[in-house]
Coordinates of C-alpha atoms and ligand atoms in Angstrom, one line a residue:
M79 CA -0.1 0.1 0.1
L80 CA 1.1 3.4 -0.7
K81 CA 2.4 5.5 2.3
N82 CA 0.2 8.5 0.9
P83 CA -2.7 7.1 -0.9
A84 CA -3.7 10.7 -1.9
Q85 CA -1.4 10.6 -4.6
K86 CA -3.4 8.0 -6.4
Y87 CA -6.9 8.2 -5.0
R88 CA -8.9 11.1 -4.7
Q89 CA -12.0 12.0 -2.0
F90 CA -15.6 12.0 -3.9
A91 CA -16.9 15.6 -3.5
P92 CA -19.8 16.2 -1.3
I93 CA -23.2 17.2 -2.7
N94 CA -24.2 20.7 -2.0
L95 CA -27.6 19.6 -0.6
S96 CA -28.0 22.0 2.2
E97 CA -31.9 21.3 2.2
R98 CA -31.5 17.6 2.4
T99 CA -34.6 15.9 4.2
W100 CA -33.6 12.4 4.2
P101 CA -32.0 12.5 7.3
S102 CA -35.0 12.8 9.4
K103 CA -37.1 10.6 7.3
T104 CA -37.8 7.0 8.3
I105 CA -39.1 3.9 6.1
T106 CA -42.9 3.0 6.6
H107 CA -43.3 0.6 3.9
P108 CA -41.6 -1.6 1.5
P109 CA -40.3 -0.3 -1.8
I110 CA -41.2 -2.2 -5.0
W111 CA -38.9 -4.9 -5.3
L112 CA -37.0 -5.8 -8.6
S113 CA -34.9 -9.1 -8.8
T114 CA -32.3 -8.8 -11.2
D115 CA -30.8 -12.4 -9.9
L116 CA -31.4 -13.8 -13.7
R117 CA -29.9 -10.8 -15.3
D118 CA -27.1 -9.0 -13.4
G119 CA -26.7 -11.8 -10.9
N120 CA -26.5 -14.4 -13.9
Q121 CA -23.7 -12.0 -15.8
A122 CA -21.5 -12.3 -12.8
L123 CA -21.3 -16.0 -12.6
M124 CA -18.4 -17.9 -13.4
E125 CA -20.7 -20.6 -14.8
P126 CA -23.9 -18.7 -16.3
M127 CA -27.0 -20.4 -15.5
N128 CA -28.8 -22.9 -17.8
I129 CA -32.3 -22.7 -18.8
D130 CA -33.0 -25.3 -16.1
K131 CA -31.5 -23.5 -13.5
K132 CA -33.0 -20.0 -14.8
V133 CA -36.5 -21.7 -14.8
R134 CA -36.0 -23.1 -11.1
L135 CA -34.7 -19.6 -10.1
F136 CA -37.7 -17.8 -11.6
K137 CA -40.1 -20.2 -9.9
L138 CA -38.3 -19.4 -6.5
L139 CA -38.5 -15.7 -7.2
I140 CA -42.2 -15.9 -7.7
N141 CA -42.9 -18.1 -4.9
I142 CA -41.0 -15.5 -2.6
G143 CA -43.4 -13.0 -4.1
F144 CA -41.7 -10.7 -6.4
K145 CA -43.9 -9.1 -9.0
E146 CA -41.1 -7.4 -11.1
I147 CA -38.2 -9.6 -12.4
E148 CA -35.3 -8.8 -14.7
V149 CA -35.1 -12.2 -16.6
A150 CA -32.3 -11.6 -19.4
F151 CA -30.3 -9.7 -21.4
P152 CA -32.1 -11.3 -24.4
S153 CA -29.5 -9.6 -27.1
A154 CA -26.4 -10.7 -25.0
S155 CA -26.5 -14.4 -25.9
Q156 CA -28.7 -17.2 -27.5
T157 CA -29.4 -18.6 -24.0
E158 CA -30.4 -15.3 -22.7
F159 CA -33.1 -14.9 -25.8
D160 CA -34.3 -18.6 -25.5
F161 CA -34.9 -18.3 -21.7
V162 CA -37.4 -15.2 -22.4
R163 CA -38.8 -17.1 -25.5
H164 CA -39.1 -20.1 -23.0
L165 CA -41.0 -18.1 -20.3
I166 CA -43.4 -16.7 -22.9
E167 CA -44.2 -19.6 -25.1
E168 CA -44.4 -22.2 -21.9
K169 CA -46.8 -19.3 -20.3
L170 CA -44.7 -19.3 -17.2
I171 CA -45.2 -15.6 -16.4
P172 CA -48.1 -15.2 -13.7
E173 CA -50.7 -12.6 -14.6
D174 CA -49.7 -10.5 -11.8
V175 CA -45.9 -10.6 -12.7
T176 CA -44.1 -8.3 -14.9
I177 CA -40.8 -9.4 -16.7
Q178 CA -38.1 -6.9 -17.2
V179 CA -34.9 -7.1 -19.9
L180 CA -32.1 -5.1 -20.4
T181 CA -30.8 -3.7 -23.5
P182 CA -27.9 -1.3 -24.5
A183 CA -28.3 1.7 -26.6
R184 CA -27.7 -0.1 -30.1
E185 CA -30.2 -0.4 -32.8
H186 CA -29.8 -4.1 -33.5
L187 CA -29.6 -5.1 -30.1
I188 CA -32.9 -3.2 -29.2
R189 CA -34.5 -4.9 -32.2
R190 CA -33.3 -8.4 -30.9
T191 CA -34.8 -7.5 -27.4
F192 CA -38.0 -6.8 -29.1
E193 CA -37.9 -10.2 -31.2
A194 CA -37.5 -12.0 -27.8
L195 CA -40.8 -10.1 -26.3
H196 CA -43.0 -11.2 -29.1
G197 CA -46.5 -12.0 -27.5
V198 CA -45.7 -11.3 -24.0
K199 CA -48.5 -9.7 -21.9
R200 CA -46.5 -7.0 -20.1
A201 CA -42.8 -6.3 -19.9
I202 CA -40.3 -3.5 -19.0
V203 CA -37.7 -2.5 -21.3
H204 CA -34.7 -1.3 -19.5
L205 CA -32.6 0.6 -21.6
Y206 CA -28.9 1.8 -20.0
N207 CA -25.9 3.6 -21.2
A208 CA -23.1 4.9 -19.0
T209 CA -22.8 8.6 -18.6
S210 CA -19.8 9.3 -16.2
S211 CA -17.3 11.5 -17.8
V212 CA -14.7 8.8 -17.5
F213 CA -16.7 6.6 -19.9
R214 CA -18.0 9.4 -22.2
R215 CA -14.1 10.1 -22.3
T216 CA -12.3 7.0 -22.4
V217 CA -14.7 4.0 -23.1
F218 CA -17.2 5.8 -25.8
G219 CA -15.3 8.9 -26.9
L220 CA -18.5 10.8 -26.9
D221 CA -19.1 14.2 -25.8
C222 CA -22.1 15.2 -23.5
P223 CA -24.7 16.2 -26.3
Q224 CA -23.7 12.9 -28.2
T225 CA -24.4 10.6 -25.0
I226 CA -27.6 12.2 -24.6
N227 CA -28.3 11.6 -28.4
L228 CA -27.5 7.9 -27.9
A229 CA -29.9 7.4 -25.3
V230 CA -32.6 9.6 -27.1
T231 CA -32.3 7.7 -30.4
A232 CA -32.8 4.5 -28.4
T233 CA -35.8 5.5 -26.7
Q234 CA -37.3 6.5 -30.0
L235 CA -36.5 3.3 -31.4
I236 CA -38.0 1.6 -28.4
K237 CA -41.1 3.7 -28.5
E238 CA -41.6 2.6 -32.1
L239 CA -41.1 -1.0 -31.8
A240 CA -43.5 -0.9 -28.7
T241 CA -46.1 0.7 -30.8
E242 CA -45.5 -2.1 -33.5
Q243 CA -46.7 -4.7 -30.6
P244 CA -49.9 -2.9 -29.4
N245 CA -51.0 -6.2 -27.6
T246 CA -48.3 -5.9 -24.9
H247 CA -48.2 -3.6 -22.2
W248 CA -45.0 -1.9 -22.3
Q249 CA -43.2 0.0 -19.4
F250 CA -39.9 2.0 -20.1
Q251 CA -37.0 1.9 -17.8
Y252 CA -34.0 4.1 -18.2
S253 CA -30.7 3.8 -16.1
P254 CA -27.7 6.3 -16.3
E255 CA -25.2 3.5 -15.8
T256 CA -22.3 4.8 -13.7
F257 CA -24.7 7.4 -12.1
T258 CA -22.9 7.7 -8.7
A259 CA -19.9 8.9 -11.1
T260 CA -22.0 11.1 -13.2
E261 CA -22.5 15.0 -12.8
L262 CA -25.7 15.3 -11.3
N263 CA -26.8 18.1 -13.9
F264 CA -26.0 15.7 -16.5
A265 CA -27.7 12.9 -15.1
K266 CA -30.8 15.1 -14.9
E267 CA -30.3 16.2 -18.3
I268 CA -30.2 12.8 -19.9
C269 CA -33.1 11.4 -18.1
D270 CA -35.2 14.2 -18.7
A271 CA -34.3 13.8 -22.3
V272 CA -35.5 10.2 -22.7
L273 CA -38.4 11.1 -20.7
E274 CA -39.3 14.0 -23.1
V275 CA -39.4 11.0 -25.8
W276 CA -41.1 8.7 -23.9
Q277 CA -43.9 10.8 -22.5
P278 CA -44.9 8.9 -19.3
T279 CA -48.2 9.6 -17.3
P280 CA -49.1 9.0 -13.9
Q281 CA -51.3 5.9 -15.3
N282 CA -48.2 4.5 -17.2
K283 CA -45.1 5.4 -15.6
A284 CA -41.5 5.1 -16.5
I285 CA -38.9 4.0 -14.2
I286 CA -35.7 5.9 -13.8
N287 CA -33.0 3.7 -12.3
L288 CA -30.2 5.3 -10.5
P289 CA -27.6 2.7 -10.3
A290 CA -24.5 2.7 -8.1
T291 CA -22.9 1.0 -10.8
V292 CA -19.6 1.2 -8.7
E293 CA -20.3 2.6 -4.9
V294 CA -17.7 5.7 -4.8
A295 CA -18.7 7.5 -1.5
T296 CA -20.5 7.0 1.7
P297 CA -23.9 6.2 1.5
N298 CA -25.2 9.7 2.7
V299 CA -23.7 10.8 -0.5
F300 CA -25.7 8.5 -2.5
A301 CA -28.9 9.6 -0.7
D302 CA -28.0 13.1 -1.5
Q303 CA -27.6 12.3 -5.2
V304 CA -30.8 10.4 -5.1
E305 CA -32.7 13.3 -3.2
W306 CA -31.2 15.9 -5.6
M307 CA -32.8 13.5 -8.5
H308 CA -36.0 13.2 -6.7
N309 CA -36.4 17.0 -6.5
N310 CA -35.2 18.2 -10.1
L311 CA -36.1 15.4 -12.5
K312 CA -38.8 16.3 -14.8
F313 CA -42.3 14.2 -15.2
R314 CA -41.7 13.4 -11.4
D315 CA -45.3 12.5 -10.9
S316 CA -45.1 10.2 -13.7
L317 CA -42.1 8.0 -13.1
T318 CA -41.1 5.6 -10.4
L319 CA -37.5 6.2 -8.9
C320 CA -35.7 3.1 -8.5
V321 CA -32.2 2.6 -7.1
H322 CA -29.7 -0.2 -8.0
P323 CA -26.6 -0.3 -5.5
H324 CA -23.5 -2.2 -5.8
N325 CA -21.6 -3.3 -2.8
D326 CA -18.1 -2.0 -3.6
R327 CA -17.4 -0.2 -0.3
G328 CA -19.5 -2.8 1.7
C329 CA -22.4 -0.3 2.0
A330 CA -25.1 -1.1 -0.4
I331 CA -27.7 -1.9 2.1
A332 CA -27.2 1.4 3.8
A333 CA -27.1 3.0 0.6
A334 CA -30.6 1.4 -0.6
E335 CA -32.1 2.2 2.9
L336 CA -30.8 5.9 3.0
A337 CA -31.9 6.0 -0.9
Q338 CA -35.5 5.0 0.1
M339 CA -35.6 7.8 2.8
A340 CA -34.2 10.3 0.0
G341 CA -37.1 9.3 -2.6
A342 CA -36.3 6.1 -4.1
E343 CA -39.4 4.0 -4.5
R344 CA -38.1 1.0 -6.0
V345 CA -35.0 -1.2 -5.6
E346 CA -33.3 -3.6 -7.8
G347 CA -31.1 -6.1 -6.5
C348 CA -30.4 -10.0 -5.9
L349 CA -31.0 -12.5 -3.2
F350 CA -28.0 -12.7 -0.9
G351 CA -26.1 -10.0 -2.5
N352 CA -25.0 -12.0 -5.7
G353 CA -23.8 -9.7 -8.6
E354 CA -20.8 -8.3 -10.3
R355 CA -17.7 -7.7 -8.3
T356 CA -18.6 -7.5 -4.6
G357 CA -22.6 -7.9 -5.6
N358 CA -25.7 -6.2 -5.8
V359 CA -27.6 -5.0 -2.7
D360 CA -29.0 -8.0 -0.8
L361 CA -32.7 -8.0 -1.1
V362 CA -33.0 -10.5 1.4
T363 CA -31.2 -8.4 4.2
L364 CA -33.2 -5.3 3.2
A365 CA -36.5 -7.2 3.5
L366 CA -35.7 -8.8 6.7
N367 CA -34.4 -5.4 8.0
L368 CA -37.9 -4.0 7.2
Y369 CA -39.6 -7.1 9.2
T370 CA -37.5 -6.5 12.3
Q371 CA -38.8 -3.2 12.4
G372 CA -42.4 -4.6 12.4
I373 CA -42.9 -3.9 8.7
H374 CA -43.9 -6.9 6.3
P375 CA -41.6 -6.6 3.4
G376 CA -44.3 -8.3 1.0
L377 CA -41.6 -10.9 0.2
D378 CA -41.7 -14.4 1.9
F379 CA -38.6 -15.9 3.7
S380 CA -40.4 -18.2 6.1
N381 CA -38.1 -20.9 4.8
I382 CA -34.9 -19.1 4.3
N383 CA -32.9 -22.3 4.2
E384 CA -34.7 -23.4 1.1
V385 CA -34.0 -20.1 -0.7
A386 CA -30.5 -20.4 0.4
R387 CA -30.0 -23.9 -1.1
T388 CA -31.3 -23.1 -4.2
I389 CA -29.4 -20.1 -5.0
E390 CA -26.3 -21.7 -3.8
N391 CA -27.1 -24.6 -6.5
C392 CA -28.0 -21.8 -9.2
T393 CA -25.2 -19.8 -8.7
Q394 CA -22.6 -22.3 -7.5
L395 CA -21.8 -19.7 -4.9
P396 CA -21.7 -20.7 -1.3
I397 CA -23.4 -18.2 1.3
H398 CA -21.2 -16.9 3.8
P399 CA -21.8 -18.5 7.5
R400 CA -22.3 -15.1 8.8
H401 CA -24.3 -13.7 6.0
P402 CA -27.3 -11.6 7.8
Y403 CA -30.1 -13.6 8.6
V404 CA -29.1 -16.6 6.6
G405 CA -25.7 -17.9 7.4
D406 CA -25.2 -21.1 9.3
L407 CA -23.9 -19.3 12.2
V408 CA -26.2 -16.1 12.6
F409 CA -28.7 -17.6 14.9
T410 CA -25.9 -19.2 17.0
A411 CA -23.9 -18.2 20.1
F412 CA -20.7 -19.5 21.0
S413 CA -19.5 -17.1 23.8
G414 CA -20.7 -18.0 27.5
S415 CA -21.9 -14.5 28.3
H416 CA -24.0 -14.3 25.0
Q417 CA -25.3 -18.1 25.9
D418 CA -26.4 -16.9 29.3
A419 CA -28.2 -13.9 28.2
I420 CA -30.0 -15.8 25.2
K421 CA -31.0 -18.4 27.8
K422 CA -32.1 -15.7 30.4
G423 CA -34.1 -14.1 27.4
F424 CA -35.9 -17.3 26.4
A425 CA -36.9 -18.0 29.9
V426 CA -38.8 -15.1 30.0
Q427 CA -39.9 -14.4 26.4
Q428 CA -43.8 -14.9 26.3
P429 CA -45.6 -15.7 23.4
N430 CA -47.6 -12.8 21.2
T431 CA -45.2 -10.2 22.8
F432 CA -42.6 -8.0 21.4
W433 CA -39.4 -10.1 20.7
E434 CA -36.8 -9.1 23.2
I435 CA -34.3 -11.9 23.1
P436 CA -30.5 -10.5 23.7
Y437 CA -28.6 -10.8 20.5
L438 CA -31.1 -12.3 18.4
P439 CA -32.7 -9.4 16.6
L440 CA -35.0 -11.9 14.7
D441 CA -37.0 -14.9 16.1
P442 CA -35.1 -17.8 14.1
K443 CA -38.4 -19.5 13.8
D444 CA -39.8 -16.8 11.7
V445 CA -37.5 -17.7 9.0
G446 CA -37.9 -21.5 9.4
R447 CA -34.9 -21.9 11.4
S448 CA -34.9 -23.7 14.8
Y449 CA -33.7 -22.6 18.3
E450 CA -31.5 -26.0 17.9
S451 CA -28.5 -24.0 16.6
V452 CA -29.0 -20.8 18.8
V453 CA -26.6 -22.0 21.2
R454 CA -23.4 -24.2 20.3
V455 CA -20.8 -25.2 22.4
N456 CA -17.0 -24.6 21.9
S457 CA -14.0 -23.9 23.8
Q458 CA -15.6 -20.1 24.2
S459 CA -18.8 -21.2 25.8
G460 CA -19.6 -21.1 29.4
K461 CA -22.0 -23.1 31.6
G462 CA -25.0 -21.1 30.3
G463 CA -24.9 -22.5 26.7
I464 CA -24.2 -26.3 28.1
A465 CA -27.1 -26.1 30.4
F466 CA -29.5 -24.3 28.0
L467 CA -28.9 -27.3 25.3
L468 CA -29.4 -30.1 28.1
E469 CA -32.2 -28.1 29.0
Q470 CA -33.8 -27.9 25.8
D471 CA -33.2 -30.9 24.3
Y472 CA -32.9 -33.6 27.5
N473 CA -35.3 -32.0 30.0
L474 CA -32.5 -31.4 32.5
V475 CA -32.5 -28.5 34.5
L476 CA -29.1 -28.7 36.3
P477 CA -28.5 -26.9 39.6
R478 CA -26.0 -24.0 39.4
R479 CA -22.9 -25.6 41.0
L480 CA -23.6 -28.8 38.8
Q481 CA -23.6 -26.5 35.7
I482 CA -20.1 -25.2 36.8
E483 CA -18.9 -28.7 37.6
F484 CA -20.0 -30.2 34.3
S485 CA -18.9 -27.1 32.2
Q486 CA -15.3 -27.9 33.6
I487 CA -15.5 -31.6 32.2
V488 CA -16.9 -30.4 28.7
Q489 CA -14.0 -27.8 28.6
T490 CA -11.2 -30.3 29.6
V491 CA -12.8 -32.6 26.4
M492 CA -12.8 -29.6 24.0
D493 CA -9.4 -28.4 25.2
A494 CA -8.1 -32.0 24.0
T495 CA -10.0 -32.1 20.8
G496 CA -10.4 -28.4 19.8
K497 CA -13.9 -29.2 18.2
E498 CA -17.3 -27.9 19.0
M499 CA -19.6 -30.1 20.9
S500 CA -23.1 -30.7 19.8
S501 CA -26.1 -31.1 22.1
S502 CA -26.0 -35.0 21.5
D503 CA -22.1 -35.1 22.1
L504 CA -22.7 -33.2 25.5
W505 CA -25.6 -35.5 26.5
Q506 CA -23.2 -38.4 25.8
L507 CA -20.4 -37.1 27.8
F508 CA -23.0 -36.2 30.5
E509 CA -24.5 -39.9 30.7
K510 CA -21.0 -41.3 30.7
E511 CA -19.9 -39.1 33.5
Y512 CA -23.0 -39.1 35.8
L513 CA -25.5 -41.8 34.5
Q514 CA -23.1 -44.5 33.6
Q515 CA -21.1 -44.7 36.8
Q516 CA -21.7 -48.2 38.2
E517 CA -18.5 -49.1 39.8
P518 CA -17.9 -50.1 42.8
F519 CA -21.5 -49.6 43.7
Q520 CA -24.6 -50.3 41.7
Y521 CA -28.3 -49.9 43.0
V522 CA -30.5 -52.9 42.8
S523 CA -33.5 -52.7 45.1
H524 CA -34.6 -51.1 48.7
Q525 CA -37.3 -51.4 51.3
I526 CA -38.1 -48.8 53.6
Y527 CA -39.9 -49.2 57.1
Q528 CA -40.8 -47.0 59.9
S529 CA -39.3 -47.3 63.2
E530 CA -40.3 -45.5 66.1
E531 CA -38.3 -42.4 65.5
N532 CA -36.6 -42.7 62.3
Q533 CA -37.2 -44.2 58.8
G534 CA -35.3 -47.4 58.5
L535 CA -33.9 -49.0 55.3
W536 CA -32.6 -52.0 53.8
A537 CA -30.8 -51.9 50.5
T538 CA -29.5 -54.3 48.0
L539 CA -26.5 -53.2 46.0
Q540 CA -23.9 -54.7 43.6
K541 CA -20.4 -53.8 45.0
N542 CA -17.8 -54.5 42.2
G543 CA -20.2 -57.3 41.0
E544 CA -20.8 -58.9 44.4
T545 CA -24.4 -58.5 45.8
I546 CA -24.6 -56.8 49.4
A547 CA -27.1 -55.7 51.6
I548 CA -26.9 -52.5 53.8
H549 CA -28.9 -51.2 56.4
G550 CA -29.3 -47.7 58.3
E551 CA -31.5 -45.4 59.8
G552 CA -32.0 -41.5 59.3
N553 CA -34.7 -38.7 59.6
G554 CA -35.6 -39.8 56.0
P555 CA -35.0 -42.1 53.2
I556 CA -31.6 -40.3 52.0
D557 CA -30.5 -40.0 55.3
A558 CA -31.1 -43.5 56.0
F559 CA -29.2 -44.5 52.7
V560 CA -26.2 -42.3 53.5
N561 CA -26.0 -43.8 56.7
A562 CA -26.3 -47.5 55.6
L563 CA -23.4 -46.7 53.0
D564 CA -21.3 -45.7 56.0
L565 CA -18.5 -44.1 53.8
G566 CA -18.1 -40.9 55.5
V567 CA -20.0 -38.6 53.0
R568 CA -22.6 -35.8 53.6
I569 CA -25.4 -34.5 51.2
Y570 CA -24.7 -30.9 50.9
N571 CA -27.4 -30.3 48.5
Y572 CA -30.2 -32.0 46.9
S573 CA -32.9 -31.2 44.1
E574 CA -35.1 -33.1 42.0
H575 CA -37.5 -32.5 39.1
S576 CA -39.8 -34.5 36.9
R577 CA -38.3 -34.9 33.4
N578 CA -41.3 -35.1 31.4
R579 CA -45.2 -34.6 31.5
G580 CA -47.6 -37.1 32.1
S581 CA -48.1 -40.0 34.8
N582 CA -45.2 -42.2 34.0
A583 CA -42.7 -39.3 34.1
D584 CA -39.2 -40.0 35.0
A585 CA -37.8 -38.1 38.1
V586 CA -34.3 -36.5 38.3
A587 CA -32.5 -36.3 41.4
Y588 CA -29.2 -34.3 41.6
V589 CA -27.1 -34.5 44.9
E590 CA -23.9 -32.8 45.9
I591 CA -21.8 -34.6 48.4
V592 CA -19.0 -33.6 50.8
G593 CA -17.0 -35.6 53.1
D594 CA -13.8 -35.7 55.0
S595 CA -12.1 -37.7 52.6
I596 CA -13.4 -35.6 49.4
S597 CA -11.4 -32.6 48.6
S598 CA -14.1 -30.6 46.9
S599 CA -18.0 -31.2 46.6
L600 CA -19.0 -33.7 43.9
H601 CA -22.1 -34.2 42.0
G602 CA -24.1 -37.4 41.3
I603 CA -27.3 -38.0 39.3
G604 CA -30.2 -40.2 39.3
I605 CA -33.0 -40.8 36.8
H606 CA -35.9 -43.2 37.8
S607 CA -39.6 -43.4 37.6
N608 CA -39.8 -43.6 41.6
I609 CA -38.2 -40.4 42.9
V610 CA -36.6 -42.3 46.0
T611 CA -34.9 -44.6 44.0
A612 CA -33.6 -42.0 41.7
S613 CA -32.1 -40.1 45.0
F614 CA -30.2 -43.3 45.9
I615 CA -29.0 -44.0 42.4
A616 CA -27.6 -40.3 42.5
I617 CA -26.0 -40.8 45.5
L618 CA -24.3 -43.9 44.2
S619 CA -23.4 -41.9 41.0
A620 CA -21.5 -39.2 43.4
V621 CA -20.1 -42.0 45.5
N622 CA -18.7 -43.7 42.4
R623 CA -17.3 -40.7 40.8
A624 CA -15.8 -39.7 44.2
V625 CA -14.1 -43.1 44.4
K626 CA -12.4 -42.4 41.1
T627 CA -10.9 -39.3 41.8
E628 CA -10.4 -39.5 45.6
V629 CA -8.1 -42.1 46.8
S630 CA -8.6 -41.3 50.5
L631 CA -12.3 -42.5 50.2
T632 CA -11.3 -46.1 49.3
K633 CA -10.0 -46.5 52.7
H634 CA -13.8 -46.8 53.8
L635 CA -14.9 -49.3 51.2
Ligands
KIV936 O1 -25.1 -1.8 -12.3 C1 -25.4 -1.3 -13.3 O2 -25.1 0.1 -13.6 C2 -26.3 -2.1 -14.1 C3 -27.1 -1.3 -14.9 C4 -27.2 -2.0 -16.3 C5 -28.2 -0.8 -14.4 O3 -26.4 -3.2 -13.8
ZN937 ZN1 -25.9 -3.8 -11.9

């Protein structure tokens, strides 16, 4: 990189718009959406789509709810031409959907475009030519009047050819390509000139599309450019003002949103931001940004994964795992503090109230994603996430100190493997650590009786494979069982809950034991249909774990 980039790059000159109004506007309704996935998106692919894929994508766009779809650049290739013919001849265009096609300002290409559209009920013919000074000078060698003449002559021909096909309802769209780098006065002059030819009316509006062909400045500058055009274009009540942001500076979403505040009524873009270079503006993000403000975008992403997989298949491009609203990881929290906050949010969130889950701007369910992936456990995670998954998927509500104990066990495994643990991995580890502890003691049966002052208990256990009987008394069955074991341990904490609903619900008992021969407290867990049996199993689970780690306990055995 250069020490002084100013030698090579210039700052974009601000727009002199002292009376700008867009900063105090808010977006209150969705724009008219135009998907250009099949044109701009397709043009940008290493391997452009074949007809089958195009049809598949066209149907997807219709299912999502697009009413205006730019389907092709028919004069660019035979496949593009054939696809338009296919849509028309196979009657694949629904009554309420208008297709749009792109054409450059060249006579034979315009004629070919109209050939492709023969017999269509409704169409938008989208004419473009580049208008910025670098294009006028370097690419075309045309001055301003010649550039205007090119656009005007092309519009005249489009008007003529449209008149020759009176059974089609024609709409005209003009794009001063490279608008963002075009002098505003000149952009207005050329748009006014083509509109003068077309003569739009409030009943049959023309579309003026302002492309950020290349994003050249901060999005507020784009908003100023759009507001200036909005205020200065002729025929304003007879045209729909549209924007077409690209994402070179990574600001396409912001640019499209500010542009709507500045007067744009229509937005062109692609699903998940496919398109030339850094892509077109991502229509999914724009739509779901509206949705999370309580405004229905008029597009349906209830099954966003299906949309994503179709787009990936058609474009052969992967969607980034952190792509807003759709990436594999965007409804997932790895860090402990995030998991903890999400878990607490879910615990208090009531149905049919405003969504207030920390760190999650959108309910994953609304786009067909499940909570399953919300909390994932890796080495950054804390006890909150682990407890959340065990509660959500296995109906275990771990007491707080057990959460801490088990999270340390999980951490040790993850430090060794370096891998994330799924909910079922956690369950397997949990089972192994607490529920499958059968050595040296395994519960077989018990009988309780009431003595004069105490409860008494006879229990049969397996000890290292041998059957033994133990006896004890205490102020309750748990106390009696601990006394019967006679291992010098005490119950420090005990809790229980039912694991599932219904009459044959399992009970889960959690015990935390301490003892002179145990350096720090240890937990044990028992699951059984009988709560007393579950408690005894929990005590044995804790004792068995203690025997493994606490050598000094063995002297009691
Ligand atoms: O990005 C662009 O300028 C275009 C035009 C053809 C509208 O795609
Ligand atoms: Zn484009």
